[in-house]
Amino acid sequence: VGSMDALDEMTRALPVAERAVLRLVYGGGKNMREAGAALGVSESRASQLHSAEVALLRARLGVELKGVA
């Protein structure tokens, strides 16, 4: 399973626009300004979406990792 496939799996519950920021930044090599422009939002909004997504992923990973031990 590729890293983008794993990211898609973990973010499936997120709204499409929020998933798109992660895909554009990490899969497409875009910066926040470029990702925001692609989505029709400001760089600031793209950064807000990104921060929220990363926090959610960290929380999900924390729960999954605690269950592995």
Short mmCIF file of N, CA and C in Angstrom, two decimals:
data_model
loop_
_atom_site.label_atom_id
_atom_site.label_comp_id
_atom_site.label_asym_id
_atom_site.label_seq_id
_atom_site.Cartn_x
_atom_site.Cartn_y
_atom_site.Cartn_z
N VAL A 1 0.85 -1.18 0.00
CA VAL A 1 0.00 0.00 0.00
C VAL A 1 0.90 1.23 0.00
N GLY A 2 0.67 2.13 -0.96
CA GLY A 2 1.46 3.35 -1.05
C GLY A 2 1.08 4.34 0.03
N SER A 3 1.97 5.29 0.26
CA SER A 3 1.71 6.27 1.31
C SER A 3 0.48 7.12 1.01
N MET A 4 0.23 7.47 -0.25
CA MET A 4 -0.96 8.24 -0.58
C MET A 4 -2.21 7.40 -0.40
N ASP A 5 -2.13 6.10 -0.67
CA ASP A 5 -3.27 5.22 -0.43
C ASP A 5 -3.58 5.15 1.07
N ALA A 6 -2.55 5.06 1.89
CA ALA A 6 -2.74 5.03 3.33
C ALA A 6 -3.34 6.35 3.82
N LEU A 7 -2.87 7.46 3.27
CA LEU A 7 -3.41 8.77 3.63
C LEU A 7 -4.87 8.86 3.23
N ASP A 8 -5.21 8.40 2.05
CA ASP A 8 -6.61 8.41 1.61
C ASP A 8 -7.48 7.59 2.56
N GLU A 9 -6.99 6.44 2.97
CA GLU A 9 -7.74 5.58 3.88
C GLU A 9 -8.00 6.27 5.21
N MET A 10 -6.99 6.92 5.76
CA MET A 10 -7.12 7.56 7.06
C MET A 10 -7.98 8.82 7.01
N THR A 11 -8.06 9.45 5.86
CA THR A 11 -8.79 10.72 5.77
C THR A 11 -10.15 10.57 5.10
N ARG A 12 -10.57 9.36 4.87
CA ARG A 12 -11.82 9.11 4.16
C ARG A 12 -13.03 9.84 4.78
N ALA A 13 -13.05 10.00 6.09
CA ALA A 13 -14.19 10.64 6.76
C ALA A 13 -14.17 12.16 6.63
N LEU A 14 -13.07 12.72 6.17
CA LEU A 14 -12.99 14.18 6.02
C LEU A 14 -13.76 14.64 4.79
N PRO A 15 -14.25 15.86 4.83
CA PRO A 15 -14.87 16.43 3.62
C PRO A 15 -13.85 16.46 2.47
N VAL A 16 -14.35 16.41 1.25
CA VAL A 16 -13.49 16.35 0.07
C VAL A 16 -12.48 17.49 0.02
N ALA A 17 -12.91 18.71 0.31
CA ALA A 17 -12.00 19.85 0.24
C ALA A 17 -10.85 19.70 1.23
N GLU A 18 -11.13 19.16 2.40
CA GLU A 18 -10.08 18.99 3.39
C GLU A 18 -9.10 17.90 2.98
N ARG A 19 -9.61 16.82 2.42
CA ARG A 19 -8.70 15.78 1.91
C ARG A 19 -7.85 16.33 0.79
N ALA A 20 -8.43 17.21 -0.02
CA ALA A 20 -7.72 17.76 -1.17
C ALA A 20 -6.49 18.55 -0.75
N VAL A 21 -6.58 19.28 0.37
CA VAL A 21 -5.41 20.04 0.83
C VAL A 21 -4.25 19.10 1.11
N LEU A 22 -4.50 18.02 1.82
CA LEU A 22 -3.43 17.06 2.10
C LEU A 22 -2.87 16.46 0.82
N ARG A 23 -3.75 16.10 -0.08
CA ARG A 23 -3.30 15.49 -1.33
C ARG A 23 -2.45 16.48 -2.15
N LEU A 24 -2.88 17.73 -2.21
CA LEU A 24 -2.14 18.73 -2.97
C LEU A 24 -0.78 19.03 -2.34
N VAL A 25 -0.75 19.13 -1.01
CA VAL A 25 0.49 19.49 -0.34
C VAL A 25 1.47 18.31 -0.33
N TYR A 26 1.00 17.14 0.10
CA TYR A 26 1.92 16.01 0.26
C TYR A 26 2.03 15.14 -0.99
N GLY A 27 0.97 15.03 -1.75
CA GLY A 27 1.03 14.22 -2.96
C GLY A 27 1.38 15.01 -4.20
N GLY A 28 1.06 16.30 -4.18
CA GLY A 28 1.28 17.13 -5.36
C GLY A 28 2.41 18.11 -5.25
N GLY A 29 3.04 18.17 -4.07
CA GLY A 29 4.18 19.06 -3.89
C GLY A 29 3.83 20.54 -3.93
N LYS A 30 2.57 20.86 -3.64
CA LYS A 30 2.14 22.26 -3.67
C LYS A 30 2.38 22.90 -2.30
N ASN A 31 2.58 24.22 -2.30
CA ASN A 31 2.64 24.93 -1.03
C ASN A 31 1.23 25.37 -0.67
N MET A 32 1.05 25.98 0.48
CA MET A 32 -0.30 26.36 0.92
C MET A 32 -0.96 27.37 -0.02
N ARG A 33 -0.18 28.29 -0.54
CA ARG A 33 -0.74 29.28 -1.46
C ARG A 33 -1.27 28.59 -2.71
N GLU A 34 -0.48 27.66 -3.26
CA GLU A 34 -0.88 26.93 -4.46
C GLU A 34 -2.07 26.02 -4.18
N ALA A 35 -2.06 25.36 -3.04
CA ALA A 35 -3.17 24.47 -2.68
C ALA A 35 -4.45 25.28 -2.51
N GLY A 36 -4.34 26.42 -1.84
CA GLY A 36 -5.49 27.29 -1.67
C GLY A 36 -6.05 27.77 -3.00
N ALA A 37 -5.16 28.18 -3.89
CA ALA A 37 -5.59 28.65 -5.21
C ALA A 37 -6.30 27.54 -5.97
N ALA A 38 -5.79 26.33 -5.88
CA ALA A 38 -6.40 25.19 -6.58
C ALA A 38 -7.80 24.90 -6.05
N LEU A 39 -8.02 25.19 -4.78
CA LEU A 39 -9.32 24.92 -4.15
C LEU A 39 -10.22 26.15 -4.11
N GLY A 40 -9.69 27.28 -4.54
CA GLY A 40 -10.49 28.50 -4.53
C GLY A 40 -10.64 29.13 -3.16
N VAL A 41 -9.66 28.88 -2.29
CA VAL A 41 -9.66 29.48 -0.96
C VAL A 41 -8.34 30.21 -0.75
N SER A 42 -8.26 31.00 0.30
CA SER A 42 -7.03 31.74 0.58
C SER A 42 -5.94 30.80 1.12
N GLU A 43 -4.71 31.29 1.09
CA GLU A 43 -3.60 30.54 1.67
C GLU A 43 -3.86 30.30 3.16
N SER A 44 -4.42 31.32 3.82
CA SER A 44 -4.72 31.20 5.24
C SER A 44 -5.74 30.09 5.50
N ARG A 45 -6.79 30.03 4.69
CA ARG A 45 -7.82 28.99 4.86
C ARG A 45 -7.24 27.61 4.57
N ALA A 46 -6.40 27.51 3.56
CA ALA A 46 -5.77 26.23 3.25
C ALA A 46 -4.91 25.78 4.43
N SER A 47 -4.22 26.72 5.05
CA SER A 47 -3.39 26.40 6.21
C SER A 47 -4.26 25.96 7.39
N GLN A 48 -5.40 26.62 7.59
CA GLN A 48 -6.33 26.23 8.66
C GLN A 48 -6.84 24.81 8.43
N LEU A 49 -7.24 24.51 7.21
CA LEU A 49 -7.72 23.16 6.89
C LEU A 49 -6.62 22.14 7.12
N HIS A 50 -5.42 22.46 6.69
CA HIS A 50 -4.28 21.57 6.85
C HIS A 50 -4.03 21.28 8.33
N SER A 51 -4.02 22.32 9.15
CA SER A 51 -3.77 22.15 10.58
C SER A 51 -4.82 21.26 11.23
N ALA A 52 -6.07 21.47 10.87
CA ALA A 52 -7.15 20.66 11.42
C ALA A 52 -7.01 19.20 10.99
N GLU A 53 -6.65 18.98 9.76
CA GLU A 53 -6.48 17.62 9.25
C GLU A 53 -5.34 16.90 9.93
N VAL A 54 -4.23 17.60 10.10
CA VAL A 54 -3.06 17.00 10.74
C VAL A 54 -3.39 16.65 12.19
N ALA A 55 -4.10 17.53 12.89
CA ALA A 55 -4.49 17.25 14.27
C ALA A 55 -5.38 16.01 14.33
N LEU A 56 -6.32 15.89 13.39
CA LEU A 56 -7.19 14.73 13.35
C LEU A 56 -6.39 13.45 13.08
N LEU A 57 -5.47 13.52 12.14
CA LEU A 57 -4.65 12.35 11.83
C LEU A 57 -3.80 11.94 13.03
N ARG A 58 -3.22 12.93 13.71
CA ARG A 58 -2.43 12.61 14.91
C ARG A 58 -3.28 11.93 15.96
N ALA A 59 -4.49 12.43 16.15
CA ALA A 59 -5.39 11.82 17.14
C ALA A 59 -5.73 10.39 16.73
N ARG A 60 -6.02 10.18 15.46
CA ARG A 60 -6.35 8.83 14.98
C ARG A 60 -5.17 7.90 15.12
N LEU A 61 -3.98 8.38 14.78
CA LEU A 61 -2.79 7.55 14.90
C LEU A 61 -2.51 7.22 16.35
N GLY A 62 -2.71 8.18 17.24
CA GLY A 62 -2.49 7.94 18.66
C GLY A 62 -3.38 6.83 19.18
N VAL A 63 -4.63 6.84 18.78
CA VAL A 63 -5.56 5.80 19.20
C VAL A 63 -5.14 4.46 18.61
N GLU A 64 -4.79 4.43 17.34
CA GLU A 64 -4.38 3.18 16.70
C GLU A 64 -3.11 2.63 17.32
N LEU A 65 -2.13 3.50 17.60
CA LEU A 65 -0.87 3.05 18.16
C LEU A 65 -1.05 2.54 19.58
N LYS A 66 -1.92 3.15 20.35
CA LYS A 66 -2.15 2.68 21.72
C LYS A 66 -2.76 1.28 21.71
N GLY A 67 -3.57 0.98 20.72
CA GLY A 67 -4.18 -0.33 20.62
C GLY A 67 -3.23 -1.41 20.16
N VAL A 68 -2.09 -1.04 19.59
CA VAL A 68 -1.12 -1.99 19.06
C VAL A 68 -0.28 -2.60 20.18
N ALA A 69 0.03 -1.84 21.19
CA ALA A 69 0.92 -2.28 22.28
C ALA A 69 0.38 -3.48 22.95
#
